[in-house]
Coordinates of N, CA and C in Angstrom, one line a residue:
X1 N -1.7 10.4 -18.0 CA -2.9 10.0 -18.7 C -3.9 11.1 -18.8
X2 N -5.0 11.0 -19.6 CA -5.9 11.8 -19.9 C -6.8 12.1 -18.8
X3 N -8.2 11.9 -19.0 CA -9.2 12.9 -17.7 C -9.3 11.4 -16.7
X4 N -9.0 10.6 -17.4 CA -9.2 9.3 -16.7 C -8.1 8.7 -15.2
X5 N -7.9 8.7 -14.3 CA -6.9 7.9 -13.9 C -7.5 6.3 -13.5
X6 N -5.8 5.7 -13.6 CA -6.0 4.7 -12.6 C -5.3 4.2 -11.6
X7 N -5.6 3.6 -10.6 CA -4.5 3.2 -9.6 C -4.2 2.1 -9.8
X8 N -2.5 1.8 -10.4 CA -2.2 0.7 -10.0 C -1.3 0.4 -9.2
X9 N -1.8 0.9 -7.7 CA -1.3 0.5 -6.4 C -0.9 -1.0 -6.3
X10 N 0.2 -1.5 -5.8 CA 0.1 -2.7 -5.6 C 0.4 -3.6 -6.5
X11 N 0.5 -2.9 -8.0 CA 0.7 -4.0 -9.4 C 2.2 -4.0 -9.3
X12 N 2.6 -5.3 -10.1 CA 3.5 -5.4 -10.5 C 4.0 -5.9 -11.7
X13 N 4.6 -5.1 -12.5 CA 4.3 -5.3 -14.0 C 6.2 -5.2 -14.0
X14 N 6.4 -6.3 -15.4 CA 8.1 -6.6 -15.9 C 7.6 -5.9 -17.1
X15 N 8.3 -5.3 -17.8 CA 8.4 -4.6 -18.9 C 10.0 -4.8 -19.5
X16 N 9.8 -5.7 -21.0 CA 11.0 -6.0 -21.6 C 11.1 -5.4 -22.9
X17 N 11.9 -4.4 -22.9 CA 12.0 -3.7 -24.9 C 13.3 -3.1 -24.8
X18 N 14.2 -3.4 -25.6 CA 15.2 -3.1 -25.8 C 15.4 -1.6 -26.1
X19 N 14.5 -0.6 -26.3 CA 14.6 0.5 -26.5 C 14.7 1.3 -25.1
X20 N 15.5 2.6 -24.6 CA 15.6 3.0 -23.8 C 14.5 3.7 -22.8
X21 N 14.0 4.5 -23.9 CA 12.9 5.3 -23.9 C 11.7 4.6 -23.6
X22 N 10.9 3.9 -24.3 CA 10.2 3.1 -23.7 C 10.0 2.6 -22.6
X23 N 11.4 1.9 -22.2 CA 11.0 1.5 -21.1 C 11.0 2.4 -19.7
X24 N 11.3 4.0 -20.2 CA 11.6 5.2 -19.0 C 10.3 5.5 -19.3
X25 N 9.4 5.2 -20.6 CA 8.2 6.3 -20.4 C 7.0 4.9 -19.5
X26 N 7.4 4.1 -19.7 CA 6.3 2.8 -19.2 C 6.7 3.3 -17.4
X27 N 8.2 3.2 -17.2 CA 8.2 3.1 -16.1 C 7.3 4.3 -15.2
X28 N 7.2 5.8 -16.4 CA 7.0 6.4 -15.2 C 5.3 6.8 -15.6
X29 N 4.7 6.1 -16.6 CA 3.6 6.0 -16.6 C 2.9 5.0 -15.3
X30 N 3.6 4.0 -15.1 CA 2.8 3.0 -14.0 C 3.2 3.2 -12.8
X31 N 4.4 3.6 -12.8 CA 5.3 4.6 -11.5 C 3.8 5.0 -10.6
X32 N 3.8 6.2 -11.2 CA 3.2 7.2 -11.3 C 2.0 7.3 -10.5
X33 N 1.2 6.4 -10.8 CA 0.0 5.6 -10.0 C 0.3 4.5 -9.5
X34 N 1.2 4.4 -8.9 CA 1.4 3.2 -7.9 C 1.8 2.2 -8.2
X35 N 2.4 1.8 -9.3 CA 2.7 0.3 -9.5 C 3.9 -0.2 -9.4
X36 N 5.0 -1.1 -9.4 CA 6.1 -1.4 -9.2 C 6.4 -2.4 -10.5
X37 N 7.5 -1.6 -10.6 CA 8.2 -1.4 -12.1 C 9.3 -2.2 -12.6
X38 N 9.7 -3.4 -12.7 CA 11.0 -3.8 -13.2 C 11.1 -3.9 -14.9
X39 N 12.0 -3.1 -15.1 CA 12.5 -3.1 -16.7 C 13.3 -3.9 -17.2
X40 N 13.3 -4.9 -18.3 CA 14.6 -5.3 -19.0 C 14.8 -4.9 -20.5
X41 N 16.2 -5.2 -20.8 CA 16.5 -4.9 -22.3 C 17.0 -6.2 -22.9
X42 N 16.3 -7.4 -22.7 CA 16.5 -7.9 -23.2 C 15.8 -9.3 -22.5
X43 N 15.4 -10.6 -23.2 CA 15.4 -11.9 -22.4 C 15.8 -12.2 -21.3
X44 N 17.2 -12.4 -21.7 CA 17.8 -13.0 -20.7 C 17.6 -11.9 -19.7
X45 N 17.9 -10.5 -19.8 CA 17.6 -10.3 -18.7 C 16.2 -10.2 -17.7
X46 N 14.9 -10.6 -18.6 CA 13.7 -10.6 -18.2 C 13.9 -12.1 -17.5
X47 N 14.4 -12.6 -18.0 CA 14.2 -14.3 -17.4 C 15.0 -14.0 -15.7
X48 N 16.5 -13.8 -16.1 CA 16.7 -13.3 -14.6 C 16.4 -12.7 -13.4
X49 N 15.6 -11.6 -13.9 CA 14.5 -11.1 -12.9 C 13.9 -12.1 -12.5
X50 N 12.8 -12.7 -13.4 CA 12.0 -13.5 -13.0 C 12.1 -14.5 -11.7
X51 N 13.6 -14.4 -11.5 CA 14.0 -15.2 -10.6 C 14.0 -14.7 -9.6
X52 N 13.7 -13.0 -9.1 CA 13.1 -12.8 -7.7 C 12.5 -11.9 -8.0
X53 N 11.6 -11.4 -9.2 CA 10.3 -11.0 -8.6 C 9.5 -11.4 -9.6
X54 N 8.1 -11.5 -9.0 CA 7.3 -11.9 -9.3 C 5.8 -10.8 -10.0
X55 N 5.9 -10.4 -11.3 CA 5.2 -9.3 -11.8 C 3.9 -9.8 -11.9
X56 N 2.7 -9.3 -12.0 CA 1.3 -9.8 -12.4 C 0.9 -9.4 -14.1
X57 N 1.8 -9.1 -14.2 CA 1.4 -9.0 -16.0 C 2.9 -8.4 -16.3
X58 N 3.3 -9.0 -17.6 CA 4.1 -8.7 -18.8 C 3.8 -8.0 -19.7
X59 N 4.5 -7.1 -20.0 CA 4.8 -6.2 -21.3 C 5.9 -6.4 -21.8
X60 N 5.8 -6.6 -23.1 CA 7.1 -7.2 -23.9 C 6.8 -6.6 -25.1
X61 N 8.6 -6.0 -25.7 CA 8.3 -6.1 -26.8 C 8.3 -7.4 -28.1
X62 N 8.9 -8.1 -29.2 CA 7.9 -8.6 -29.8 C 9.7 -9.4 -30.1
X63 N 10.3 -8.2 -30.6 CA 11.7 -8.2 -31.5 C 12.7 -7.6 -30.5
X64 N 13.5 -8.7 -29.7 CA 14.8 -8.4 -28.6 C 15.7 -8.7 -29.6
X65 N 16.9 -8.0 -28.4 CA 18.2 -8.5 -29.5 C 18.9 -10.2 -28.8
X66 N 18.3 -10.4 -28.3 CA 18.8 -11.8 -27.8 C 18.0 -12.9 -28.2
X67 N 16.8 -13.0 -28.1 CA 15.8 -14.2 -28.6 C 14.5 -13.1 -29.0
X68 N 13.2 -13.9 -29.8 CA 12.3 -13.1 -29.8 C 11.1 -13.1 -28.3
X69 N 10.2 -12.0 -28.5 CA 9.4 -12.0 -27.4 C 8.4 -13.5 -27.3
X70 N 8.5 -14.0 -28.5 CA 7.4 -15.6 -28.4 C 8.0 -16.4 -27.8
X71 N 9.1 -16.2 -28.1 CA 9.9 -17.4 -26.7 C 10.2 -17.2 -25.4
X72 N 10.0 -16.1 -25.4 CA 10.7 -15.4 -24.0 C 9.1 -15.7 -23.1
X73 N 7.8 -15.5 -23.9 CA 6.8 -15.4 -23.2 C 6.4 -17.0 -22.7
X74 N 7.0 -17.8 -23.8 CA 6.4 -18.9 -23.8 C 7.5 -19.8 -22.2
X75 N 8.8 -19.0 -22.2 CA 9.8 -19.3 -20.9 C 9.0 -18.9 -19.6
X76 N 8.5 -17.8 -20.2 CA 8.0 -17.1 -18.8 C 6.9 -18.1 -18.4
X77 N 6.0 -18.5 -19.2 CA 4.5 -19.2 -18.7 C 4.6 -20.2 -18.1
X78 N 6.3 -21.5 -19.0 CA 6.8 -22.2 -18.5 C 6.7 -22.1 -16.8
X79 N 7.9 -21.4 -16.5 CA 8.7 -20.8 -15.1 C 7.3 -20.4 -14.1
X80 N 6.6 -19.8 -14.8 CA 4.8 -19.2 -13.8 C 4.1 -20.5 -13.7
X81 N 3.6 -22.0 -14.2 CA 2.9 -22.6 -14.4 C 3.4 -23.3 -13.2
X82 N 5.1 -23.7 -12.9 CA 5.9 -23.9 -12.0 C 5.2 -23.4 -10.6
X83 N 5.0 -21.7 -10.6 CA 4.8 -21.5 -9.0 C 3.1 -21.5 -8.9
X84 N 2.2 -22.0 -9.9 CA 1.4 -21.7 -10.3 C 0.6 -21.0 -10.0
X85 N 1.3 -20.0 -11.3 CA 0.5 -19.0 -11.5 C 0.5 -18.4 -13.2
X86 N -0.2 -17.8 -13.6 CA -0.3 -17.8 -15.0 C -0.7 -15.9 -15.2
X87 N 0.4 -15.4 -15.8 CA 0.2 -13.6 -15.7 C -0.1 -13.5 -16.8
X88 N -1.0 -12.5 -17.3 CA -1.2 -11.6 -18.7 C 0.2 -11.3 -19.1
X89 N -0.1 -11.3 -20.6 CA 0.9 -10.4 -21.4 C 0.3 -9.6 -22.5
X90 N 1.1 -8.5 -22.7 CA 0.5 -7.7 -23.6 C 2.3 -7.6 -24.7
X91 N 1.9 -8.2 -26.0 CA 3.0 -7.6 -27.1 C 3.4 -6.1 -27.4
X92 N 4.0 -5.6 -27.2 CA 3.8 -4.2 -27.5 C 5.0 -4.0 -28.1
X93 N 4.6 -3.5 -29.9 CA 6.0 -3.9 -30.4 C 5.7 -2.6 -31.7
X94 N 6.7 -2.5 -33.0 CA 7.0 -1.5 -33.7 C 6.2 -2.6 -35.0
X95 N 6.3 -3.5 -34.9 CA 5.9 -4.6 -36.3 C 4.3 -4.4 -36.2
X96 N 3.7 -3.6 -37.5 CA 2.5 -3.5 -37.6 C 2.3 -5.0 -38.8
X97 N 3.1 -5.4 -39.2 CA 2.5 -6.8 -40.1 C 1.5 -7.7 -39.2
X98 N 0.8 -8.4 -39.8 CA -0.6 -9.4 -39.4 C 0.1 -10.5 -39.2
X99 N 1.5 -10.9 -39.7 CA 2.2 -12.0 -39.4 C 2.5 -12.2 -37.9
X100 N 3.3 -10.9 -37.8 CA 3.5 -10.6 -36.0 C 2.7 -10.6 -35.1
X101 N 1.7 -10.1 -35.2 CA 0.2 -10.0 -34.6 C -0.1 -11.8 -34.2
X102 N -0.1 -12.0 -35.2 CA -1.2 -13.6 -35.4 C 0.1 -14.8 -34.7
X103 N 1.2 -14.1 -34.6 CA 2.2 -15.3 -34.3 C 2.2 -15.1 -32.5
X104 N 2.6 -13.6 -32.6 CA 2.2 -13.4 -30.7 C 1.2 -14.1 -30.1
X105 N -0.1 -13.3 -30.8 CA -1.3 -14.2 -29.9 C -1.2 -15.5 -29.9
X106 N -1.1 -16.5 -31.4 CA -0.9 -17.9 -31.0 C 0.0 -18.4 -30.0
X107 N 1.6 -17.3 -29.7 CA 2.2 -17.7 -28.9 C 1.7 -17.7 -27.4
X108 N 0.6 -17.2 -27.5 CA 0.0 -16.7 -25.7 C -0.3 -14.9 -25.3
X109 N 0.2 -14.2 -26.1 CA -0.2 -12.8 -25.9 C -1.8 -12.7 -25.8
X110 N -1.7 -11.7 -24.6 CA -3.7 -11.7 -24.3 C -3.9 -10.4 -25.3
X111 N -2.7 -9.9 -25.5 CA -3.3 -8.6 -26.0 C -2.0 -8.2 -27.2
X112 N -2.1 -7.3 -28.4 CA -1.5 -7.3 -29.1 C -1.6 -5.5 -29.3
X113 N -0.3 -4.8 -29.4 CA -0.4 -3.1 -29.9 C 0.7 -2.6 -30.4
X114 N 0.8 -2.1 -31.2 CA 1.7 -1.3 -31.8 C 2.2 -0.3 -31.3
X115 N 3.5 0.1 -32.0 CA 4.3 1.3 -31.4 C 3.8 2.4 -32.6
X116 N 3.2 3.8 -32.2 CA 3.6 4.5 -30.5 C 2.5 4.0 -30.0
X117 N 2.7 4.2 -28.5 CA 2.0 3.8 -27.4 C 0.9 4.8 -27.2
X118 N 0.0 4.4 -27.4 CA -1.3 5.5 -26.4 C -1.5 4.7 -25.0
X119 N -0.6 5.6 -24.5 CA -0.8 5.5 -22.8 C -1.9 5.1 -22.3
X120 N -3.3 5.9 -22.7 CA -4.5 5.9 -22.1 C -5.3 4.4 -22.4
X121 N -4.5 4.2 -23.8 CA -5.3 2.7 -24.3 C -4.2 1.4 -23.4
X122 N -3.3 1.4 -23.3 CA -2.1 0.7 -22.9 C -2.7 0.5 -21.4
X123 N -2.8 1.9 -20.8 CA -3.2 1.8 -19.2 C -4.9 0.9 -19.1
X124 N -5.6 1.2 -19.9 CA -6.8 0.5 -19.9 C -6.5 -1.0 -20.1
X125 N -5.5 -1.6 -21.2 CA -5.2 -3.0 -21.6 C -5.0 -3.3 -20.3
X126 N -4.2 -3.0 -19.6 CA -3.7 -3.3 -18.5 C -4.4 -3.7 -17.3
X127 N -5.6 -2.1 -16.9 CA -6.3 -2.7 -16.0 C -7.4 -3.9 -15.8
X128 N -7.8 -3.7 -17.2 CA -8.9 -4.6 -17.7 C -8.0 -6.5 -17.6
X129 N -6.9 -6.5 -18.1 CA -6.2 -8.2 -17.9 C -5.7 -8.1 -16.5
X130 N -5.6 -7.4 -15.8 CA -5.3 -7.3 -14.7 C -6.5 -7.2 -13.3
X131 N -8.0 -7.0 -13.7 CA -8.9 -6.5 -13.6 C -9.2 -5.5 -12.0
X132 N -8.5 -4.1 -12.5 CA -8.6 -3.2 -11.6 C -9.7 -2.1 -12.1
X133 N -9.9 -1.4 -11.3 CA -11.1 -0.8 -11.4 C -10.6 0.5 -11.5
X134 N -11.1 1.2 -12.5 CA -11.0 2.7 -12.9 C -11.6 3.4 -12.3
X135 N -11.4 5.2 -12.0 CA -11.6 6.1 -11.1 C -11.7 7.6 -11.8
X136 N -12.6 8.4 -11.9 CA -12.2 9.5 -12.5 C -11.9 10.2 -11.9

């Protein structure tokens, strides 16, 4: 990240996109500053995780190859409401149309961004729904 850091000591963030890369640069963006990382490539495998750990916010992307990310989020909220508890998500996807946008948020996305990722804005979404405190 830029002149800014932040610590996310302690977070625990699921990150689901079917792309490779993405999910090696998320991981070692939040790595990096302290956070604990589980990636999937896919739903089903985000849903399975969910079955033993417990992340405080979701990053997903939008378009998997197994179901889309609206349903996947809307499983997750399901399954969280259960232990109750209710995590942020943030869409983070390649579809710049207003259709995708407008359909995530009504699905429950707190936050909506397009691909490519600006790290510095991504890491801010994050702290801010997550509400950690930034450090320069």
């Amino acid at each position: 990240m830029s002149n800014q850091s932040m610590s996310f000591q302690g977070l625990r963030l699921l990150v689901v996109d079917d792309d490779p890369d993405t999910r090696t640069l998320l991981t070692f963006l939040f790595e990096l500053d302290g956070a604990e990382i589980i990636t999937a490539a896919s739903a089903g495998d985000a849903l399975e995780t969910m079955s033993f750990f417990k992340p405080d916010i979701l990053i997903s992307d939008i378009y998997l190859p197994d179901e889309n990310g609206c349903s996947l989020l809307t499983k997750v909220r399901n399954l969280e409401a259960k232990r109750g508890r209710k995590i942020p998500a943030i869409a983070l996807t390649a579809s710049a149309f207003d259709e995708d946008r407008n359909r995530a948020l009504l699905a429950g996305y707190d936050m909506y961004r397009c691909k490519p990722i600006d790290l510095d804005e991504l890491a801010s979404m994050v702290a801010s729904l997550t509400r950690l405190e930034q450090y320069a």
